[in-house]
Structures are given as structure tokens and as C-alpha cells.
Coordinates of C-alpha atoms and ligand atoms in Angstrom, one line a residue:
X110 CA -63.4 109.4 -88.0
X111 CA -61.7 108.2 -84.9
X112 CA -63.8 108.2 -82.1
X113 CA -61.6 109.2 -79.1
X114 CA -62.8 108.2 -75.8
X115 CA -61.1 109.2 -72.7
X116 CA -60.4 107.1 -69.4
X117 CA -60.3 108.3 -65.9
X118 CA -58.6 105.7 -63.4
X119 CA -59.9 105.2 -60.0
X120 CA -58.4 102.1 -58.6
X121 CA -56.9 104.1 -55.9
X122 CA -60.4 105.7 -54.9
X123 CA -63.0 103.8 -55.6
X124 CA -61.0 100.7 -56.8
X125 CA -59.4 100.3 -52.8
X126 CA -61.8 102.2 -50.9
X127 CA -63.8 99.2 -49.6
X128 CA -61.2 96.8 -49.7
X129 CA -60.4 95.1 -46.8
X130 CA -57.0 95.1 -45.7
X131 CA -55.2 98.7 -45.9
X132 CA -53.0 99.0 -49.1
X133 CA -49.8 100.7 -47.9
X134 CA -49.1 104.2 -49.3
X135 CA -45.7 103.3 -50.8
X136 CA -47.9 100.6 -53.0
X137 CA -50.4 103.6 -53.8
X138 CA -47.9 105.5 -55.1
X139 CA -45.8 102.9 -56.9
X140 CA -49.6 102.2 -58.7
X141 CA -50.4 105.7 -59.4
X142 CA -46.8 106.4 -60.9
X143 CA -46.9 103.3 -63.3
X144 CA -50.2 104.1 -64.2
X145 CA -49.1 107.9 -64.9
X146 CA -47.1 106.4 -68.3
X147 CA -50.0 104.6 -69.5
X148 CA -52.0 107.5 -71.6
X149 CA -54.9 107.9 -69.1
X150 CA -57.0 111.3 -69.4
X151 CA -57.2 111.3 -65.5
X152 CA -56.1 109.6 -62.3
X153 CA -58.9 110.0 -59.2
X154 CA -55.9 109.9 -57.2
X155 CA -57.5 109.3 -53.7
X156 CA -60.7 111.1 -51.6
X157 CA -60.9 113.9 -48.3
X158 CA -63.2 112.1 -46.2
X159 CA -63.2 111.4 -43.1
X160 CA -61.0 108.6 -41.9
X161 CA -63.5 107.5 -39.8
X162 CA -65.6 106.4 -42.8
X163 CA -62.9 105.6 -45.3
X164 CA -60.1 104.2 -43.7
X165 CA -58.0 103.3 -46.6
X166 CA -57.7 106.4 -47.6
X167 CA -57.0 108.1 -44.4
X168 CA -53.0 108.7 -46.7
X169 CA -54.6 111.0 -49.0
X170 CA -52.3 114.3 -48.3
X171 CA -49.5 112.2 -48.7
X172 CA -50.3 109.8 -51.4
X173 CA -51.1 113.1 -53.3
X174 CA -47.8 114.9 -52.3
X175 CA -45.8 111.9 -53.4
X176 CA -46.8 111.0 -56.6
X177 CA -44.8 112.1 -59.8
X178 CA -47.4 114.1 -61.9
X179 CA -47.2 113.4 -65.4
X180 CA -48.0 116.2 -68.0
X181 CA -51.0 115.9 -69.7
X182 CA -52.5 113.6 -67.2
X183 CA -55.4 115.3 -64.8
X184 CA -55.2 114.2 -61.0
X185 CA -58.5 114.7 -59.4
X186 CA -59.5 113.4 -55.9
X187 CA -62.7 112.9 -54.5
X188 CA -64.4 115.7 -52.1
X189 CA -67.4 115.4 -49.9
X190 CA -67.6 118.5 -48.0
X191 CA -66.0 122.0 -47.5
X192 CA -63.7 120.3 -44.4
X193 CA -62.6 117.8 -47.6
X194 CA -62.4 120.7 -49.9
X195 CA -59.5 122.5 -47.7
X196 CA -57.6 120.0 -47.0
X197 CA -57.3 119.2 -51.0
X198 CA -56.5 122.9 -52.0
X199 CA -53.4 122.0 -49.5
X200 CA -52.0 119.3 -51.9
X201 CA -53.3 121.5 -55.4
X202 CA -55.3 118.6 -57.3
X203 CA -56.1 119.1 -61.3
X204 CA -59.5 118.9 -60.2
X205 CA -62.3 118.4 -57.4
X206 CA -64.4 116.1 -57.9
X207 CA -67.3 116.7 -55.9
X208 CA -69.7 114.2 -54.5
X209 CA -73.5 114.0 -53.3
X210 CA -76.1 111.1 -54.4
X211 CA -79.6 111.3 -56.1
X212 CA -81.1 109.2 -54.0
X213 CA -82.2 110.4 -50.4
X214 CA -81.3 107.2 -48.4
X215 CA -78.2 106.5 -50.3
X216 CA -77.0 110.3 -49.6
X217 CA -77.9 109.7 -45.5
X218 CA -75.7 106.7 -45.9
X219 CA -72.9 108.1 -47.3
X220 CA -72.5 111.4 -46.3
X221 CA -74.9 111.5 -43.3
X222 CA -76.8 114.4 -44.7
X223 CA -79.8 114.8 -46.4
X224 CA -79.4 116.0 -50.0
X225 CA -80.2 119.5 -49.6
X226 CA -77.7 119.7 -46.8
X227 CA -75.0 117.8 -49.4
X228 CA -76.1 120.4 -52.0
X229 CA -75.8 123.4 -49.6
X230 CA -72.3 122.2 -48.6
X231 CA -71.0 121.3 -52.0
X232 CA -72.2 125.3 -53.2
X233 CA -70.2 126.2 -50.7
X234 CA -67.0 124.5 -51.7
X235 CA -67.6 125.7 -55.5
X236 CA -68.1 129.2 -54.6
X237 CA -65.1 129.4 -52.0
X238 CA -63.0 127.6 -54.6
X239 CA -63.9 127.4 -58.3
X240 CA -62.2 130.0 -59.3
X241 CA -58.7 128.1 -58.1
X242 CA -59.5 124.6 -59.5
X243 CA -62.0 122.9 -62.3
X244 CA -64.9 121.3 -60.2
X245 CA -66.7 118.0 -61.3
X246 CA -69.4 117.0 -59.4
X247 CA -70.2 113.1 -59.0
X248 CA -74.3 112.2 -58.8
X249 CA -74.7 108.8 -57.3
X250 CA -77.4 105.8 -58.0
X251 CA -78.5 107.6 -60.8
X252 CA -79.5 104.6 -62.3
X253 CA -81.3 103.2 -59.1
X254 CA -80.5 102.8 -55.1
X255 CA -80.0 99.7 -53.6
X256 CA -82.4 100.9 -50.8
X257 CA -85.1 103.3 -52.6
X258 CA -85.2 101.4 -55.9
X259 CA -85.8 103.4 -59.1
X260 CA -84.1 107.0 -59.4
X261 CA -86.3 108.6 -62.2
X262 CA -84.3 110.4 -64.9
X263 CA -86.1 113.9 -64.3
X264 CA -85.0 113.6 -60.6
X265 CA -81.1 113.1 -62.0
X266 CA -82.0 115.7 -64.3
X267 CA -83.2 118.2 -61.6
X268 CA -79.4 117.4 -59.8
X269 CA -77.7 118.0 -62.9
X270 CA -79.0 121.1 -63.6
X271 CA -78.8 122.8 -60.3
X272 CA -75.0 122.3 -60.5
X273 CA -74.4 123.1 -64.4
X274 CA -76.3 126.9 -63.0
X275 CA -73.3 126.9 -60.4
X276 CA -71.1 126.5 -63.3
X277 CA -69.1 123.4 -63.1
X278 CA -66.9 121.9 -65.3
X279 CA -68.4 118.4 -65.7
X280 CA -70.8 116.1 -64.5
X281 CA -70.4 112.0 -63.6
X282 CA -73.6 110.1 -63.8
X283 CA -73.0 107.1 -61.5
X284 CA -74.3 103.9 -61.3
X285 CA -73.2 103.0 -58.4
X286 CA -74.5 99.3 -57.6
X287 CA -74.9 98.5 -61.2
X288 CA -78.2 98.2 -61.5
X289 CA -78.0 100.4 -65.2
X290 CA -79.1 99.1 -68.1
X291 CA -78.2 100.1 -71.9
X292 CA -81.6 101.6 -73.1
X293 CA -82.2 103.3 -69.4
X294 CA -78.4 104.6 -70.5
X295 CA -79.0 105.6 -73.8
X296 CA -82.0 107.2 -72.9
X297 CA -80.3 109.4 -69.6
X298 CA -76.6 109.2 -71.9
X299 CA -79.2 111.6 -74.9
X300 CA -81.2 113.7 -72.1
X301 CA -77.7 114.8 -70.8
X302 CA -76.3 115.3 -73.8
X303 CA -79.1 117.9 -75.5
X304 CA -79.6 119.5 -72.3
X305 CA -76.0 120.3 -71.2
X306 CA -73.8 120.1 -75.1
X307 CA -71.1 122.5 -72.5
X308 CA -70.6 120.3 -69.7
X309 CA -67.8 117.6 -70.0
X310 CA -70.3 114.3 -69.4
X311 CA -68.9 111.2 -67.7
X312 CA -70.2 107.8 -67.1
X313 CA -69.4 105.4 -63.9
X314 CA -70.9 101.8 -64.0
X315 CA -70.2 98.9 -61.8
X316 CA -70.1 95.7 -63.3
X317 CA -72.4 94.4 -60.0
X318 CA -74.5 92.1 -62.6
X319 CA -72.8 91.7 -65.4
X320 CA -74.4 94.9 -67.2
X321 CA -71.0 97.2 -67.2
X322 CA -69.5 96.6 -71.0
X323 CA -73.0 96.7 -72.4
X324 CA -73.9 100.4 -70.6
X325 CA -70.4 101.5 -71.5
X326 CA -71.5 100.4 -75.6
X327 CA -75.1 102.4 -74.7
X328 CA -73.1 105.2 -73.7
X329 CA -70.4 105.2 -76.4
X330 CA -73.9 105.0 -79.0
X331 CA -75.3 107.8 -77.3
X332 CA -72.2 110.3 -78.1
X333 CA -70.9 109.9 -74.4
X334 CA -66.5 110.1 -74.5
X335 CA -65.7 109.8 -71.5
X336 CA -65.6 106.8 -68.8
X337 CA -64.6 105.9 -64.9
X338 CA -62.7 102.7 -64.5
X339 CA -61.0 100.9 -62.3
X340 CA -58.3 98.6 -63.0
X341 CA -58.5 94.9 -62.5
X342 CA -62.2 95.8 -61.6
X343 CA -61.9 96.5 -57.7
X344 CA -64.1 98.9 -56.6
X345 CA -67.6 99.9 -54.5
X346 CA -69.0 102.1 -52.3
X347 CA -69.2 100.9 -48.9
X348 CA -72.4 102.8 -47.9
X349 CA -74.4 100.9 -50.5
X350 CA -75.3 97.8 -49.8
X351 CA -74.6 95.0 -52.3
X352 CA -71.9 97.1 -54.2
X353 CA -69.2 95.2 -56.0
X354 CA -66.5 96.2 -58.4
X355 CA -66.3 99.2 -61.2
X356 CA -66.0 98.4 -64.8
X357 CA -62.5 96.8 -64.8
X358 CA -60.6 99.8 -67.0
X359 CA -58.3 96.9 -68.9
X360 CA -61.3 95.5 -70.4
X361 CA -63.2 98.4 -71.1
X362 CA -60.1 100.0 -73.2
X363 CA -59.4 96.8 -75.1
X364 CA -62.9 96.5 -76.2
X365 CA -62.9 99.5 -77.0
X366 CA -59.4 99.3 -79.0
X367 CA -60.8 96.8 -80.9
X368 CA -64.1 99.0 -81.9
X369 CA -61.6 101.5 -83.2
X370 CA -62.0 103.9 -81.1
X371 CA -59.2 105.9 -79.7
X372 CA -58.3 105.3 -75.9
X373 CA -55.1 106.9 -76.0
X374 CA -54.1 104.1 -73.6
X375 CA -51.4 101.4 -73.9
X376 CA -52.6 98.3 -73.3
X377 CA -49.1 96.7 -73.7
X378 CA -48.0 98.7 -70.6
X379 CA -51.3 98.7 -68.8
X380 CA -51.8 94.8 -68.5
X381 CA -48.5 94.0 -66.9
X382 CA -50.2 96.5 -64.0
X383 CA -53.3 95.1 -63.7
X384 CA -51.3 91.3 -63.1
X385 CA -49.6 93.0 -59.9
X386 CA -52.8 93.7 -58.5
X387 CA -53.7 90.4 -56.7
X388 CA -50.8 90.6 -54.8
X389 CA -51.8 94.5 -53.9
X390 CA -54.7 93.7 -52.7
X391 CA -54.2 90.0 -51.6
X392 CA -57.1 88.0 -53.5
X393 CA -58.1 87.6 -57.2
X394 CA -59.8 90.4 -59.0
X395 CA -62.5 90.3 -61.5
X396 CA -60.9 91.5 -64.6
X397 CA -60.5 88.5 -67.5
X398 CA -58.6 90.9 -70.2
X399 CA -55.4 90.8 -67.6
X400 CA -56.0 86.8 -67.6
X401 CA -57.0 85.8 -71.1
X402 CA -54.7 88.3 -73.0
X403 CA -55.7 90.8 -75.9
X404 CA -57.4 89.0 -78.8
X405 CA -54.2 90.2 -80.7
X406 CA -52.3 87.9 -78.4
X407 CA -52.4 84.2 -80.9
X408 CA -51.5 81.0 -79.6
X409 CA -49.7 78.2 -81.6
X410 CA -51.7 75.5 -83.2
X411 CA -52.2 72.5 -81.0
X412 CA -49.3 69.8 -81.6
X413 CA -52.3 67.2 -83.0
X414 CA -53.5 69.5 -86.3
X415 CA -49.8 70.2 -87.3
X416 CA -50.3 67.5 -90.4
X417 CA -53.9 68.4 -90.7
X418 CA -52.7 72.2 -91.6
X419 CA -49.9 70.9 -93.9
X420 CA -52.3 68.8 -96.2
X421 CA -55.1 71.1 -96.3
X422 CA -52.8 74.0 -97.1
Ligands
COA295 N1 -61.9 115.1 -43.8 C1 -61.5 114.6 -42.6 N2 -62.3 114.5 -41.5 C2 -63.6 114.9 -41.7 C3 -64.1 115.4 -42.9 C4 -63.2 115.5 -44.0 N3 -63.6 115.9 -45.2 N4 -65.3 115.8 -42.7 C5 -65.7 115.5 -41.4 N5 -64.6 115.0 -40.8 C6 -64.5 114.5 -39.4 C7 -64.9 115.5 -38.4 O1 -63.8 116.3 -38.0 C8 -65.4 114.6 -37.3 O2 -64.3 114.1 -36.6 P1 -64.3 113.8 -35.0 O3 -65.4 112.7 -34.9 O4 -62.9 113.3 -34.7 O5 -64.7 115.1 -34.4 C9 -66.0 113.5 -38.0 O6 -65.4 113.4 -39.3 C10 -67.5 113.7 -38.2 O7 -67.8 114.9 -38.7 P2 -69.2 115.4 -39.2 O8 -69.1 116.8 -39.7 O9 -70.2 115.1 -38.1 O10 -69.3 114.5 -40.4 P3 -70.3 113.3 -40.6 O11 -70.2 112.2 -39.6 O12 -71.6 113.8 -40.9 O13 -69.6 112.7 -41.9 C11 -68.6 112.9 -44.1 C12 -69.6 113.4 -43.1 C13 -69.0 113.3 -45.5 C14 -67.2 113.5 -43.8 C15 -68.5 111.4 -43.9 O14 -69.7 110.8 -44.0 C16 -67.6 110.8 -45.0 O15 -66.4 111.0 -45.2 N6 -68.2 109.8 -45.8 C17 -67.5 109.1 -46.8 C18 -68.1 109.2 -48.1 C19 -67.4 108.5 -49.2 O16 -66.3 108.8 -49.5 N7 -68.0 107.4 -49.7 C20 -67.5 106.7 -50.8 C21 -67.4 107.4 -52.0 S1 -68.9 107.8 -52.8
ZN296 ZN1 -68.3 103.9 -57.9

């Protein structure tokens, strides 16, 4: 059987959010449009935080007025806090995809809270609105913190579990400086799994040493369908030091493709998107499927083995 995996896009979150030079909002919305017609599961459109901390997404009411939502795709957008949480319901998202890490110092980093103040405050936002929209909550460094080192699995555990009892809709576990590897995945990817079969499960890896694809294959293993991407492999949180890129989406899906497994993405659409991204952003990105082409793509036989061919054929 067909394993279908699904993608959630979040170039325009995550993927710009520590970018240095402000993409303009016509550009955001030309991007989230094209990448409505690709067959993505969900687009994390853009995040309610303060624009004081996240600049380049200080356009979020607009961006999410503007776009053209596509049936069938989820828009989601990130949420800190209750303040974050109003301002969304104004713009009616698919989702809210709520945010708080599992590490301490990372938490007081980001969101300038401890975690019990984060967890107080998101309880808040699912009570005054989860009956109006699905809630997702996002648990950062679950795999590690830059700052505090190892995260232990109970601890993420303990997280997870205190919001699946407030009844939300799914849970991301996020590796948000890369620092994952595939049997610390499998292991969490199987915990998760037998402990919450009801909760939709996703997994967010950056690709900060080279670890992303392998944790995504870990994950896929473990039973784990759905993934965080970010096209062209921009991405990083800018409260945690050393963080580079997400897993670039592009590459994920086509190695995926070529596993078999169902993506519902079109990769003939979605790579002439990914080439417009330099000049989005204004510098090279990470992502090689964009550059090298899909494996499908051949090229002709060098020139010099043209006679070689004919007379051993
Ligand atoms: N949207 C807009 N403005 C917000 C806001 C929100 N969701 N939450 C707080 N603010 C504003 C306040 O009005 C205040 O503005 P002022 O200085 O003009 O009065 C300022 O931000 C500080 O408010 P405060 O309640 O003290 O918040 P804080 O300084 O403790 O910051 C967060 C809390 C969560 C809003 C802020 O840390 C944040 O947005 N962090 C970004 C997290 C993030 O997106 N990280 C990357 C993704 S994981
Ligand atoms: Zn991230």
C-alpha cells in the first residue's frame, strides 16, 4: 500500500523569519498563491508575534487577508500568546498553531517567559478559542537546546501530554537547531505514536548538520505521515543560537517520491518555485533538488561515447 505522507510549507514562517532583508508582502503573497496549486496538506502562512521580535512578519493580517485560499489546502499561522491568538481569529486561519519550547532557556529566549507561564498562556488561548478553530501546538528543541543541551524524551513526553489532556488536534515535535538524530527519532517518533494513536503527529527538523533527510527516513520508519518543510531550505529560529535552515521541502518530497510514497505534491510545478527563491530572498539557498534536477530528469550521452554505444549495442 501507498504510504501517503503529507507536507506542511513554512517558507513564509519559518523559512523568512530570520532572513535578513524584509521580503515584501506582494512577494509573500505571490509565493503563498503559487504554492497553493502545488498539492500541499498545509501552508503555515505567517506568525502573530510581536513585531518587535519578528520583523518580517510584522504583514501577517495582511499577507493572510490577501492570499487566494485553495480548497483542500489548510492555512495555519503561528501563535505565541493570547494577544497573537486575537489578532488571528480576525483573519479566520484553518488552524492555530501554537507555540512554547521544551527547553527552559530556549522558551526565555523566545517567548520571554518561563514555560509554565507559556503553558498558562497557551491554555488560555485553547480554552477561549478551540471551539472556533483546530489548535496544534508546536514543542520546540525537543531533540536538544543549543543552550541546555539534552532534552530527555520523558520531559517532551510530559509537554505532550499536558496538551493532548486540553484536547488539541495535533502535536509538532521540533527539532529546532538540528541537533536530532534517526534512532533518538525513532525512539521519540514510537513513544508518540503508542501513547497518543489520536493526535495528528508532526515532525520539524532543520538540516543544521546535515542530519534532516535521515530523521525524516527515521520518522517515515517509525509510522510518522506527516512533515514541516521549507522550500529551498530557508529557515531558523532567531532566538536559538546557531540555527540554520529547515529540511528544504523540494528535496524531502522527491526523496520521498522516489520511495513510493505518496506526497500528493507536484514536483513539476513545485521546482520552477523554489528557482525564484534566490532572487526572493537575495542569496543562494541550500536546497540541491531545485539545482541538480529530479533523478527522472536524464541527460544525453556525452558527445565522446556516441561510437562507443553504437558498437557495443
Ligand atoms: N502580537 C503583537 N504584539 C505583541 C504580541 C503579539 N502576539 N504580544 C506582545 N506584543 C507586544 C506588546 O504589545 C508589547 O508592545 P509595546 O512594547 O509596544 O508595548 C511588546 O510586544 C512586549 O509585550 P510583552 O507582553 O511584554 O511581551 P514579551 O516582550 O514578553 O514578548 C512575545 C512575548 C511572545 C510576544 C515575543 O517574545 C515574541 O513575539 N516572540 C517571537 C517568538 C517567535 O515567533 N519565535 C520564532 C518562532 S518559534
Ligand atoms: Zn523551525
Amino acid at each position: 500500500m501507498t504510504q501517503r505522507i503529507h507536507f506542511n510549507e513554512v517558507v513564509t514562517r519559518d523559512g523568512f523569519q530570520m532572513e535578513p532583508e524584509f521580503v515584501a508582502t506582494e512577494a509573500k503573497i505571490a509565493l503563498i498563491d503559487a504554492l497553493s496549486q502545488c498539492g500541499y496538506a498545509k501552508i503555515e502562512v505567517t506568525s502573530f508575534t510581536s513585531a518587535k521580535a519578528i520583523p518580517m512578519l510584522r504583514d501577517a493580517e495582511e499577507v493572510m487577508g490577501r492570499i487566494q485560499r485553495v480548497p483542500g489546502v489548510e492555512y495555519t499561522v503561528l501563535v505565541p500568546n493570547l494577544r497573537g491568538a486575537e489578532r488571528a481569529m480576525e483573519v479566520k486561519p484553518d488552524e492555530f498553531n501554537l507555540v512554547m519550547s521544551t527547553s527552559q532557556t530556549h522558551n526565555l529566549a523566545n517567548l520571554r517567559m518561563p514555560r509554565e507561564h507559556s503553558f498558562v498562556a497557551l491554555r488560555e488561548v485553547i480554552e477561549r478559542f478551540g471551539a472556533q478553530v483546530p489548535i496544534n501546538v508546536s514543542l520546540s528543541a525537543c531533540f536538544g537546546c543549543p543552550m541546555e543541551g539534552e532534552v530527555p524524551q520523558s520531559e517532551v513526553m510530559g509537554w505532550a501530554q499536558r496538551f493532548a489532556d486540553l484536547g488539541v488536534r495535533g502535536l509538532t515535535i521540533c527539532d529546532t537547531t538540528g541537533m536530532a538524530q534517526p534512532r533518538q527519532v525513532a525512539a521519540m517518533c514510537e513513544a508518540l505514536r503508542q501513547k497518543f494513536p489520536d493526535l495528528q503527529l508532526t515532525l520539524h527538523f532543520h538540516n543544521t548538520r546535515g542530519m534532516g533527510l535521515s530523521n525524516v527516513l527515521a520518522a517515515v520508519q517509525s509510522g510518522i505521515d506527516r512533515f514541516d518543510g521549507s522550500l529551498g531550505g530557508l529557515g531558523g529560529c532567531p532566538y536559538a543560537p546557531g540555527a540554520s535552515g529547515n529540511i528544504c521541502s523540494e528535496d524531502a518530497i522527491h526523496m520521498l517520491d522516489a520511495m513510493g510514497c505518496d506526497t500528493g505534491i507536484d514536483l513539476q510545478r513545485l521546482l520552477p518555485i523554489a528557482r525564484q527563491l534566490p532572487a526572493i530572498v537575495g542569496r543562494e539557498v541550500p536546497g540541491q533538488v531545485a539545482k541538480s534536477g529530479l533523478i527522472t530528469d536524464l541527460h544525453p550521452a556525452p558527445e565522446s561515447v556516441a561510437h562507443l554505444i553504437k558498437e557495443f549495442s
